[in-house]
Tab-separated table of C-alpha atoms in Angstrom:
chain	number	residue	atom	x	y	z
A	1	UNK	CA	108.542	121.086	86.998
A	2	UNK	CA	107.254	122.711	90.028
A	3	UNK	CA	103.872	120.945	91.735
A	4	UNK	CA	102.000	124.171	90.967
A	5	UNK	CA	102.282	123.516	87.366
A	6	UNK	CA	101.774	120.022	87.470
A	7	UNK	CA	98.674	120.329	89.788
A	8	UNK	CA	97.174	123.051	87.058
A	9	UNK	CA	97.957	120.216	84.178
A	10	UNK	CA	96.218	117.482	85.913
A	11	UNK	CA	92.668	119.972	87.301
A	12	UNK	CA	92.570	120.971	83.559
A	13	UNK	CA	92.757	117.679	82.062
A	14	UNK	CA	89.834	116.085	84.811
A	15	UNK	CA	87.261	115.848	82.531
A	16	UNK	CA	88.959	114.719	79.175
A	17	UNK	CA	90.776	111.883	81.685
A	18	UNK	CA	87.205	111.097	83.108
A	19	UNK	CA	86.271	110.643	79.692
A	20	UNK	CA	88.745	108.972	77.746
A	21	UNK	CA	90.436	106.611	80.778
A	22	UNK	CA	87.513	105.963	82.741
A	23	UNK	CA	89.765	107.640	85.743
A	24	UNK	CA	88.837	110.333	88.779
A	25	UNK	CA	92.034	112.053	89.358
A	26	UNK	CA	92.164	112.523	92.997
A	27	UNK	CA	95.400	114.000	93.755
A	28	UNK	CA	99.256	114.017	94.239
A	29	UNK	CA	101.408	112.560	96.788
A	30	UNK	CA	104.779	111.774	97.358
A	31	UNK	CA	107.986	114.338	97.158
A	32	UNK	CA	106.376	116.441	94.955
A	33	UNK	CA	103.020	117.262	97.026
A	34	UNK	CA	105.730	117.267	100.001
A	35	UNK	CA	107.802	119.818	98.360
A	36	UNK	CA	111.026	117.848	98.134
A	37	UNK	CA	110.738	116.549	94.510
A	38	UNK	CA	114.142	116.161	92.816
A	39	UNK	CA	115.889	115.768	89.400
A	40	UNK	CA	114.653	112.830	88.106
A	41	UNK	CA	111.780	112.307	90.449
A	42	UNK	CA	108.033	110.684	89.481
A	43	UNK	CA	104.763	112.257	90.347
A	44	UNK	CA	102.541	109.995	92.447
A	45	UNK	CA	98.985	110.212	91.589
A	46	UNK	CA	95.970	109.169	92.963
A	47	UNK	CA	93.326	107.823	90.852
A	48	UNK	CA	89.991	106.138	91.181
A	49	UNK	CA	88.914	104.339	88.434
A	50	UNK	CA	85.671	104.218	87.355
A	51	UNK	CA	83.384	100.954	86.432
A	52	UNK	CA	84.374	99.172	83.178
A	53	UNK	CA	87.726	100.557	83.370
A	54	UNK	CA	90.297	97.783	81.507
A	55	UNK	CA	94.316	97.836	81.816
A	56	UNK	CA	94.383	99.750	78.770
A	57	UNK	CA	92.574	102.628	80.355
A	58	UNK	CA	95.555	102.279	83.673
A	59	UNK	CA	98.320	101.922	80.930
A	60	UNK	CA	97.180	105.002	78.229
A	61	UNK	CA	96.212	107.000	81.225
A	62	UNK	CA	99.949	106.713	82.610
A	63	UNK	CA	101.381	106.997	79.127
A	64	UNK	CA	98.771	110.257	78.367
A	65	UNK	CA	100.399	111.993	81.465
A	66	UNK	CA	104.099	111.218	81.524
A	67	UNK	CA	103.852	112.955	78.012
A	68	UNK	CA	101.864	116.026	79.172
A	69	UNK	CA	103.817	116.506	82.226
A	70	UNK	CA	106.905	115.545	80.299
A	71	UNK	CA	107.732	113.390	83.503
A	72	UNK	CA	107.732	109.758	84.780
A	73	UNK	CA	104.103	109.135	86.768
A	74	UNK	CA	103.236	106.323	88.887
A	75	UNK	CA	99.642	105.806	88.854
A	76	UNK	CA	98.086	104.832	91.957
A	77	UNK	CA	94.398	103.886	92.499
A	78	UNK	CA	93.233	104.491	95.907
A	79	UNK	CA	91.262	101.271	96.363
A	80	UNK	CA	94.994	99.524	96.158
A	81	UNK	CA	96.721	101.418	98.854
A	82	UNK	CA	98.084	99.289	101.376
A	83	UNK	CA	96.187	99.533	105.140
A	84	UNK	CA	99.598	100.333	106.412
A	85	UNK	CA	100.700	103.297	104.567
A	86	UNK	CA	96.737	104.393	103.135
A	87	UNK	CA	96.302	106.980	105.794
A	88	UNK	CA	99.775	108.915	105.794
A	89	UNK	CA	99.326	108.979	101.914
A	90	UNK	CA	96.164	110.326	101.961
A	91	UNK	CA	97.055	113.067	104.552
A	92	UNK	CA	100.041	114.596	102.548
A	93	UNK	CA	98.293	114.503	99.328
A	94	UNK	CA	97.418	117.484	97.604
A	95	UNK	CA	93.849	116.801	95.870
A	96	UNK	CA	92.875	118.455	92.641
């Protein structure tokens, strides 16, 4: 799938993700926002996650999007990036 496609999925499923998983989707990083996403590559995506938010909400949000996008995700909440690789992720992402 190519990272416009998957960056038009995610912007048009904001709100119903706000809604239903307690989640900000922030953006993509990784190979795809780098352009070098392969066969079998994930999509990295930021997420903040709003107050009251339970596993469930990190686990059906993951599960929601690897079927819409028809590919593996890693879900990644901001607050839990490491100090020593927060800043190069956030400047390659792509934000939605």
């Amino acid at each position: 799938m190519i990272r416009q496609k998957i960056i038009k999925i995610l912007q048009e499923a904001k709100e119903e993700i706000r809604i239903k998983y307690k989640a900000e989707m922030r953006g993509i990083f990784g190979s795809y926002a780098r352009g070098e996403a392969k066969q079998g590559s994930d999509v990295d995506i930021l997420v903040n996650f709003l107050e009251g938010a339970t596993l469930f909400d990190f686990v059906g949000l993951a599960n929601y999007l690897e079927e819409k996008l028809k590919i593996k995700v890693d879900i990644v909440p901001v607050d839990t990036l490491r100090r020593e690789i927060k800043d190069k992720i956030l400047n390659e992402a792509i934000y939605l």
